Coordinates of C-alpha atoms in Angstrom, one line a residue:
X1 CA 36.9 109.9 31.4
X2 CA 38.0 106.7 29.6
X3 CA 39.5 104.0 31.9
X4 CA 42.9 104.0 30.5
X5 CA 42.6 107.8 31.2
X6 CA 41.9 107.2 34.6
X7 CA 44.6 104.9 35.3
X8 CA 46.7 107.1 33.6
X9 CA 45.8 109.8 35.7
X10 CA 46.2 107.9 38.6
X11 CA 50.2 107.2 38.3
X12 CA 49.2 103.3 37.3
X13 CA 49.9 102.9 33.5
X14 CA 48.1 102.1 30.7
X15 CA 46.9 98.4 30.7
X16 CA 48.4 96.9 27.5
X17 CA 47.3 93.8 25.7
X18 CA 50.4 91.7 23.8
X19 CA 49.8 92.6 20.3
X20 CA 49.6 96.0 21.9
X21 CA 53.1 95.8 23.5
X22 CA 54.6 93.7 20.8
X23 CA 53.5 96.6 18.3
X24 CA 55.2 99.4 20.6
X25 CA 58.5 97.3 21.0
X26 CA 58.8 96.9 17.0
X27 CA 57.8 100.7 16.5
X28 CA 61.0 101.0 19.0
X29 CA 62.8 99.2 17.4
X30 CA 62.6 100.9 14.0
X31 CA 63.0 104.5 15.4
X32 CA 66.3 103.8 17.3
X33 CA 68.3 100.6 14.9
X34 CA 69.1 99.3 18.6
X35 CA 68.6 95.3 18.5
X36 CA 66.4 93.6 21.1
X37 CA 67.3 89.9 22.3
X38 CA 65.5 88.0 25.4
X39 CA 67.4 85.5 27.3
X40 CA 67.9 84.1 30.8
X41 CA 65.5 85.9 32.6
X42 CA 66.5 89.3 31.1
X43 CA 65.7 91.0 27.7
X44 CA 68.6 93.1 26.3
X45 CA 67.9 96.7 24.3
X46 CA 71.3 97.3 22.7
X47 CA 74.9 96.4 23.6
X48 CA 76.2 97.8 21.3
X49 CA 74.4 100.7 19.4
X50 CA 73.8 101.2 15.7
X51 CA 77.0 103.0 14.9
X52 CA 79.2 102.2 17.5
X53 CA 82.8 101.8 17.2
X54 CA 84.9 100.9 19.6
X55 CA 84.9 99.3 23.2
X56 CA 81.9 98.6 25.6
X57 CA 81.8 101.5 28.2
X58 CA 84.6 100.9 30.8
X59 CA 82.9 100.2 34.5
X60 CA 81.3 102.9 35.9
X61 CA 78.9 103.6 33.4
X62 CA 76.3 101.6 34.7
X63 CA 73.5 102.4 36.8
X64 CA 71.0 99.7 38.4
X65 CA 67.3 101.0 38.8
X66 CA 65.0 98.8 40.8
X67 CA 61.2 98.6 41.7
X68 CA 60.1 99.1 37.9
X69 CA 56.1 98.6 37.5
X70 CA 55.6 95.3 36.0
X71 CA 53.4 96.9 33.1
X72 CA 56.3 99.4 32.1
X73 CA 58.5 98.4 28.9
X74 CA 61.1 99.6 26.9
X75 CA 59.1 102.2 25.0
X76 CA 58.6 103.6 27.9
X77 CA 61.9 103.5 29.6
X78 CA 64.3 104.0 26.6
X79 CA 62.6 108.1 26.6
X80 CA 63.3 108.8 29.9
X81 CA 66.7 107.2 30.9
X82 CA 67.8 108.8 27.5
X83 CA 67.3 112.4 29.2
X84 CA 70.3 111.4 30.6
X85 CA 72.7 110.7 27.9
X86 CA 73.2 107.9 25.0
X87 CA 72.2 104.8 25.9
X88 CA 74.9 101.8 25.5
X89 CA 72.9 98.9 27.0
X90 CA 69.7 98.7 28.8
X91 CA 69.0 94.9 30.1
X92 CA 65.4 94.3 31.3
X93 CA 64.3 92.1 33.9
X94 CA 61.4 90.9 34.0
X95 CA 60.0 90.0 38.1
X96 CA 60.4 93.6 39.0
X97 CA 56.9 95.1 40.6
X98 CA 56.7 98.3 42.7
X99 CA 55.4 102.1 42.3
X100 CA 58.6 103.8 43.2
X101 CA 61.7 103.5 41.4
X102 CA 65.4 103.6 42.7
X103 CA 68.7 104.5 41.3
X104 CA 72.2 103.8 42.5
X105 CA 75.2 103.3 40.2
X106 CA 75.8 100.2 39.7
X107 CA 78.4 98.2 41.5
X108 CA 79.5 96.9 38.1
X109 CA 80.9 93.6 40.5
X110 CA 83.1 91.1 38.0
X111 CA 83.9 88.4 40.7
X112 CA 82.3 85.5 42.2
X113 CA 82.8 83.7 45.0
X114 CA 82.5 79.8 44.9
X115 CA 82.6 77.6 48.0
X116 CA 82.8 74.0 48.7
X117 CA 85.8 73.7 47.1
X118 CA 87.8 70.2 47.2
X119 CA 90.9 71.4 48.9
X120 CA 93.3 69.2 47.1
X121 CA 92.3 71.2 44.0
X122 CA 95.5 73.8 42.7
X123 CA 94.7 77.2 41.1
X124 CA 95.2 75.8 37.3
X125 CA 92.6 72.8 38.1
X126 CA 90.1 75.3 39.0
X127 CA 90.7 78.2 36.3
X128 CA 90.4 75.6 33.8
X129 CA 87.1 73.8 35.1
X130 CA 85.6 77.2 35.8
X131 CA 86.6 78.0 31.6
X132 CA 84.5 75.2 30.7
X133 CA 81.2 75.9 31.6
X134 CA 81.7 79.5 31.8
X135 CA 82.6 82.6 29.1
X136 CA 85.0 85.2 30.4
X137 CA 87.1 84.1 33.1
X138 CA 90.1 86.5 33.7
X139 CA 91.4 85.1 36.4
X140 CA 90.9 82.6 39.5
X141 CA 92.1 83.9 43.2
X142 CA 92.4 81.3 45.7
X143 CA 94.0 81.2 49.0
X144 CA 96.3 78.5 50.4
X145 CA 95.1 76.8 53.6
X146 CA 97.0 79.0 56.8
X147 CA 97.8 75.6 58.1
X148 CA 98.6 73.0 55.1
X149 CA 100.1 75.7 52.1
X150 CA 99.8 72.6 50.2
X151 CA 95.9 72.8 50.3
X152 CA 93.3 75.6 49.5
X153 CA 90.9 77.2 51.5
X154 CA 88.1 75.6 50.1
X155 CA 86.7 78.4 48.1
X156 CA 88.1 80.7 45.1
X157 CA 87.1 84.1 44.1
X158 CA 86.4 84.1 39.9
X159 CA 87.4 86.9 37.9
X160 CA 85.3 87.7 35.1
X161 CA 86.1 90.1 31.8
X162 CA 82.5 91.8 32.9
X163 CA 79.9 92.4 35.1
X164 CA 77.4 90.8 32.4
X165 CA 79.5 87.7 32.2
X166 CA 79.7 87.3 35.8
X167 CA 76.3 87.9 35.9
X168 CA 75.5 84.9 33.1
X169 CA 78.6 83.0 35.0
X170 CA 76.3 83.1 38.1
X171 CA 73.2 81.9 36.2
X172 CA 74.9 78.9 34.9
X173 CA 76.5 77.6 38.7
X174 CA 73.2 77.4 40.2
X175 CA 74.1 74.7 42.6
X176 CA 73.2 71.7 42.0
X177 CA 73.0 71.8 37.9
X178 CA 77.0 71.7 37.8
X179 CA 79.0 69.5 39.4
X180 CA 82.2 69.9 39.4
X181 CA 84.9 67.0 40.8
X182 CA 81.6 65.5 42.0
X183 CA 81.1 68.3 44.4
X184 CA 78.2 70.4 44.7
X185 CA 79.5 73.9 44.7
X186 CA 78.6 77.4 46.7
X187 CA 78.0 80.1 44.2
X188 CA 77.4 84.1 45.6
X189 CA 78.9 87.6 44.4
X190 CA 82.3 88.1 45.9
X191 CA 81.8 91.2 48.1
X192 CA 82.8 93.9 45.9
X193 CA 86.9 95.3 46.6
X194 CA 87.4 98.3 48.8
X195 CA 88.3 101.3 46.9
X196 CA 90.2 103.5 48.2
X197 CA 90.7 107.0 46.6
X198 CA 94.5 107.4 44.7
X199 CA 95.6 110.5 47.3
X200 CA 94.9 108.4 50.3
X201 CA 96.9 105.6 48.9
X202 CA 100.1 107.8 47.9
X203 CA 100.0 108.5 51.9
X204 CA 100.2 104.7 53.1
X205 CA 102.7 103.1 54.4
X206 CA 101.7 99.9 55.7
X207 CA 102.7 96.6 54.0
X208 CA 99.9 93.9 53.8
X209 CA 101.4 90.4 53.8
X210 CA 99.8 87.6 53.0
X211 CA 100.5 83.6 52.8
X212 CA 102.6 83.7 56.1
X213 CA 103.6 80.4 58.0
X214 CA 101.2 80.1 61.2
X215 CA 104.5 79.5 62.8
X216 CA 106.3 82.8 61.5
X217 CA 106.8 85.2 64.5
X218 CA 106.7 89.3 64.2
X219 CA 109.9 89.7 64.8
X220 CA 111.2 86.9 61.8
X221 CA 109.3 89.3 59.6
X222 CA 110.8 92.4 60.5
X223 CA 114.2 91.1 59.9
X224 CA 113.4 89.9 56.8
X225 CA 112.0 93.9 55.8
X226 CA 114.7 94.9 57.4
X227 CA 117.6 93.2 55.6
X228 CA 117.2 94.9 52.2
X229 CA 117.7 98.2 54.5
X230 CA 118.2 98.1 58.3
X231 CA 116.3 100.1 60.5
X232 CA 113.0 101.1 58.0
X233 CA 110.2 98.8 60.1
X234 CA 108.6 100.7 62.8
X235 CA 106.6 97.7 63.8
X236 CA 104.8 94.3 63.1
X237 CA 101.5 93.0 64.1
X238 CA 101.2 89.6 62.6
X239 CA 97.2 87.5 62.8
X240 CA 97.3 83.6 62.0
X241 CA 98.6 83.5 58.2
X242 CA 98.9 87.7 57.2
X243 CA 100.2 90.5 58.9
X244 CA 100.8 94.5 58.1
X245 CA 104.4 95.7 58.2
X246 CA 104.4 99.9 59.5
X247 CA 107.3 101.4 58.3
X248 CA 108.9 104.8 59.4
X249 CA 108.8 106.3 55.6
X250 CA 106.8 105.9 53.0
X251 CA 109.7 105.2 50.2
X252 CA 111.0 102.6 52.4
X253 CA 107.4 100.9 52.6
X254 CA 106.9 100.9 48.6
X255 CA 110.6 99.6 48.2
X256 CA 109.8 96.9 50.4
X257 CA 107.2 95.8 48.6
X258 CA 109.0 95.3 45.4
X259 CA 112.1 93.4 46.8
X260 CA 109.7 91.1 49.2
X261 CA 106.9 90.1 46.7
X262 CA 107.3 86.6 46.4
X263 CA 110.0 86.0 48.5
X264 CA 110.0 82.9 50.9
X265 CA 109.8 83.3 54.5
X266 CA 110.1 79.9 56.8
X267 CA 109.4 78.1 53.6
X268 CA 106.1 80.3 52.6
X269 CA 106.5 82.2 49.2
X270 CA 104.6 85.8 50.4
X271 CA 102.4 87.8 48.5
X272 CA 102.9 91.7 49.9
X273 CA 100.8 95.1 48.7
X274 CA 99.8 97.9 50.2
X275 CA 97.5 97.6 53.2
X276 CA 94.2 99.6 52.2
X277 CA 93.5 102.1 55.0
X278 CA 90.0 101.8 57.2
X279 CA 87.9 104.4 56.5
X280 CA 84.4 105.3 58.3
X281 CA 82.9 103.1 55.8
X282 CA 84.4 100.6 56.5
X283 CA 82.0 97.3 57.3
X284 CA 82.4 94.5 59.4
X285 CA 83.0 92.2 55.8
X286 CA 86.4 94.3 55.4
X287 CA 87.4 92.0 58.9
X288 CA 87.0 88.6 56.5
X289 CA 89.4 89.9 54.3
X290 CA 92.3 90.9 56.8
X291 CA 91.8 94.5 55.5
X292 CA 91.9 96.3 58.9
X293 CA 94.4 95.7 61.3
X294 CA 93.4 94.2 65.0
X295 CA 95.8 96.2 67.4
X296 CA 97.5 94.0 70.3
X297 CA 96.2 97.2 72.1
X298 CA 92.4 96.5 71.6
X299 CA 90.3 98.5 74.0
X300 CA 86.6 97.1 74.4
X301 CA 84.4 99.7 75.3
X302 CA 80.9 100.3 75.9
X303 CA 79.3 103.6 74.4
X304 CA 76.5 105.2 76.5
X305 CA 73.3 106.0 73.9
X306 CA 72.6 108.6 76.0
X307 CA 75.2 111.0 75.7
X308 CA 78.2 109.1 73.7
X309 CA 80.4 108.8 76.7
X310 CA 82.7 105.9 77.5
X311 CA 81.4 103.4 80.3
X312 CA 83.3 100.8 81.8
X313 CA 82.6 97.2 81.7
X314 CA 79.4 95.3 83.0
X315 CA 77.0 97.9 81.5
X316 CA 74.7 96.7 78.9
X317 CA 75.4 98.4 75.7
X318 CA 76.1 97.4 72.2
X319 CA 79.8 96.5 71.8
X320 CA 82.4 98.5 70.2
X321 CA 86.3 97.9 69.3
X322 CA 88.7 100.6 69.2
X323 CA 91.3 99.7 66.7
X324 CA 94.6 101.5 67.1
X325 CA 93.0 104.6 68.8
X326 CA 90.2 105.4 66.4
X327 CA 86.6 104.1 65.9
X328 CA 86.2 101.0 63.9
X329 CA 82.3 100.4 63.2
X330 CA 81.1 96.8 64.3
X331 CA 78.5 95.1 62.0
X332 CA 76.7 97.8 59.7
X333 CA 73.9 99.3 60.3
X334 CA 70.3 97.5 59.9
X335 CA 67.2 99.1 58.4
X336 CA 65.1 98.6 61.5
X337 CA 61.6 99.7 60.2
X338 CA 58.9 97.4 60.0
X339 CA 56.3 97.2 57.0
X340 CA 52.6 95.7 57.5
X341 CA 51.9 92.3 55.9
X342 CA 48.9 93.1 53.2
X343 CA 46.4 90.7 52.4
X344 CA 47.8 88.4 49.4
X345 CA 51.1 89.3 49.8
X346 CA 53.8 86.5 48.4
X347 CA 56.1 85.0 51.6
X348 CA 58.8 82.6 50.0
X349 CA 60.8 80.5 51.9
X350 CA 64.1 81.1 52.2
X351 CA 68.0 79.9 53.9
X352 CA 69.3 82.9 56.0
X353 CA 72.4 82.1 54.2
X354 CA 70.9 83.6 50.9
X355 CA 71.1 86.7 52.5
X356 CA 73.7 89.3 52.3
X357 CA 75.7 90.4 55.2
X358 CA 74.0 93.5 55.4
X359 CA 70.8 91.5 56.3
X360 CA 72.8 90.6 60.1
X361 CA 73.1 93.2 63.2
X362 CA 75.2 91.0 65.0
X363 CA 78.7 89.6 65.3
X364 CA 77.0 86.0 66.4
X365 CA 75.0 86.0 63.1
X366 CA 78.5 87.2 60.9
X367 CA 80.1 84.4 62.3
X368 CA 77.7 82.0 61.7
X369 CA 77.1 83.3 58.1
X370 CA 81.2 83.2 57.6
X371 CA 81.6 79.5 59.0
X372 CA 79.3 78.2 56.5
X373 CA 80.2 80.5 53.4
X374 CA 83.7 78.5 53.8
X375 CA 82.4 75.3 54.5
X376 CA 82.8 74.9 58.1
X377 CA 81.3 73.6 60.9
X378 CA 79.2 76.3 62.5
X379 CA 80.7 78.2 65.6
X380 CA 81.1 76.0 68.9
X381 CA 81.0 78.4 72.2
X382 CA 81.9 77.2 75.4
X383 CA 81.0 79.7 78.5
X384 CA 83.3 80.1 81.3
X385 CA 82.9 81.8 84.4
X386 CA 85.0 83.8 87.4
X387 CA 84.3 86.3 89.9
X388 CA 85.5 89.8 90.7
X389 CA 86.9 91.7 93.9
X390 CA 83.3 93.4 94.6
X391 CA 81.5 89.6 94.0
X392 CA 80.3 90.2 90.4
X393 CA 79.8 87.4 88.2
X394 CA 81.9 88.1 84.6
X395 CA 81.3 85.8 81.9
X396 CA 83.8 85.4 78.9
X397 CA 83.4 82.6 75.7
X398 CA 86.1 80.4 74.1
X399 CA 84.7 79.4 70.2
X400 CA 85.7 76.6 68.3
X401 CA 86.2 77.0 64.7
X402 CA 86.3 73.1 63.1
X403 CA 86.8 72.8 59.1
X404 CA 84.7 69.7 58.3
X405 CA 87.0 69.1 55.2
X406 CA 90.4 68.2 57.0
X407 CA 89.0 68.4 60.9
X408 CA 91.3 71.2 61.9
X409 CA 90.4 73.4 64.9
X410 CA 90.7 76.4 66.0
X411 CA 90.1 78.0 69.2
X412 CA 89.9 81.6 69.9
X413 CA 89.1 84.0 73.1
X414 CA 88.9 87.4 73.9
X415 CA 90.6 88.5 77.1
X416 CA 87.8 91.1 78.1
X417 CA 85.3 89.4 80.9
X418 CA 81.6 90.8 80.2
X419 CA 78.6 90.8 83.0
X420 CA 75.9 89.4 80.3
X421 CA 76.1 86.3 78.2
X422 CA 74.6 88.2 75.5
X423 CA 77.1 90.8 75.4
X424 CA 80.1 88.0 76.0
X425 CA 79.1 86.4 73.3
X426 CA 78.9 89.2 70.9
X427 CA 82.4 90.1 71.9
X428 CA 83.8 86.5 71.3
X429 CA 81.9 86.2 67.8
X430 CA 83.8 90.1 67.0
X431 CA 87.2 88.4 68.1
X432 CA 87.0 85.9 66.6
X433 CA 86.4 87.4 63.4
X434 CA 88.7 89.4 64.0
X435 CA 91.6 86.9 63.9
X436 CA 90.1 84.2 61.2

């Protein structure tokens, strides 16, 4: 058996030479009409189609399929992802290695988060330095400081008109090749928006409001929903600058909405929708962006691995939060597997803050990641101590939150004790993010 045979044979691909690979690309080529261009990183089959008329796909369409083997190219790839239907666009990259190949659809994420922010800088100022050295920008979202309205939060979330320009968006902020204000900038995907199905949403009728005055108390906001019709609000629970409005009827909840948008409250023009729903996939990042609601009526508890039941406080167990009555997960779950270190295998150096969030098990490590993905000083905890009836020693932290950019502070404390420093300061890290 010839050697390409065997390899072949053996699942590993045919060893090509260039000409070899250049001369299977061009025969491509020819047979489909689809164009082929390589830049940044990436070669491009496609986008659009000989023939097409039209718009692009709308979002959805795309699927993301990792671990390609290095030797496999488009001639190879273009037969078999065509089983599947007509293909629009395929875009190559060209570090993938691997025997195994996985497919998801693709998140098809348009927005970008960019920290470091100067917080003197007003939406317009950004939107327009972003349109300069970027193509696409829909939009710029960015969030006035809950203390100063005058100021930002000192990062923006950047719209884009597609996942590809985002994509090319992110290329081109690599920190530290653009500058702008004389700032060296953050630059990450935005986590991507909680969808929640239409039917669910026609059921909801909680009010998320945003851009409050720290000052503004629960019950100032329900008489302001309440003055367009007395009576509708069932209750308020209000967190630093948002808070989610429950009303009695659904009609009543949508009403409210329209007539409130962008009305002023203690001198703080409001921004109000629909509060999104937890669901059981729900993840711990939904907390950063107010998008489940922290009950007054939190109950810490402590599940038993064994058999799932409830035990009370002092035993060691991972922590929990039962928000309004039902289960709320705490940080996702980790792959916990381990995977042998071969010989010649490439370790690079790397910030844990490159990571996703996914990457962390713990609240501690969320809250360290969150702190320094807005530019703040990481997490101060401060351990304090009492004693019960029976003698017990319970522990309980107060963290300090400080924002190097305008030395603000914030302190925040859970009022559970715990019998462990590890498991107090879990709870503290969950409490706190929980109310930033």
């Amino acid at each position: 058996m010839h050697e390409e045979n065997k390899a072949a044979a053996n699942g590993c691909g045919k060893i090509r030479s260039g000409a070899q690979n250049g001369a299977a690309l061009l025969a491509l080529m020819e047979k489909t009409g689809y164009s082929m261009v390589q830049q940044n990183g990436q070669r491009k089959f496609g986008g659009p189609p000989p023939g097409w008329e039209g718009p692009p796909p709308p979002r959805g369409c795309e699927v993301f399929v990792g671990k390609i083997p290095r030797d496999m190219y488009e001639d190879e790839l273009v037969p078999v992802f065509e089983r599947a239907g007509k293909i629009y666009e395929l875009r190559l990259m060209m570090e993938f290695s691997g025997k195994f190949i996985g497919v998801c659809v693709s998140l098809d994420n348009c927005r970008l988060f960019i920290g470091a922010i100067p917080k003197d800088k007003k939406k317009e100022e950004i939107l327009n330095e972003m349109k300069k050295v970027t193509e696409g920008v829909v939009d710029v979202i960015v969030y006035p400081n809950a203390t100063d309205k005058t100021k930002n939060r000192g990062f923006a979330f950047v719209e884009y008109e597609s996942h590809r320009a985002a994509a090319m968006a992110r290329r081109r902020l690599i920190p530290g090749t653009f500058q702008p204000w004389g700032h060296t900038i953050q630059v990450d995907w935005a986590d991507p928006e909680k969808v929640v199905d239409e039917e669910t949403m026609q059921r909801v009728k909680v009010l998320y409001v945003r851009n409050l005055m720290i000052s503004t108390t629960e019950d100032k906001i329900k008489a302001e929903f309440n003055k367009f019709k007395p009576g509708v609000v069932e209750r308020v629970k209000k967190l630093r600058d948002y808070a989610f409005v429950h009303f009695f009827h659904r009609e009543d909840a949508v009403a409210a909405m329209s007539v409130m948008n962008g009305k002023c409250i203690d001198g703080a023009s409001i921004e109000v929708t629909l509060a999104k729903p937890a669901n059981k996939e729900s993840s711990w990042k939904q907390h950063f962006n107010g998008q489940i609601s922290p009950s007054s009526e939190n109950l810490l508890a402590f599940p038993n691995k064994e058999d799932g039941t409830q035990k009370s406080l002092g035993k060691q167990a991972s922590l929990s939060v039962r928000l309004n009555g039902q289960h709320s997960p705490g940080p996702p779950e980790v792959e916990r597997s381990t995977y042998p270190i071969f010989p010649g295998i490439k370790l690079t150096p790397i910030s844990m803050y490159s990571l996703k969030l996914s990457h962390f098990s713990s609240a501690v490590m969320h809250l360290d990641y969150f702190c320094h993905k807005n530019s703040w000083a990481p997490p101060e905890y401060c351990l304090y101590s009492t004693t019960s009836q029976d003698g017990k020693v319970l522990l309980v932290y107060k963290v300090l939150i400080s924002s190097i950019a305008d030395d603000s502070q914030s302190y925040f404390m859970p009022e559970k004790l715990c019998t462990t420093v590890e498991d107090a300061k879990e709870l503290a890290a969950q409490f706190t993010l929980l109310h930033l």
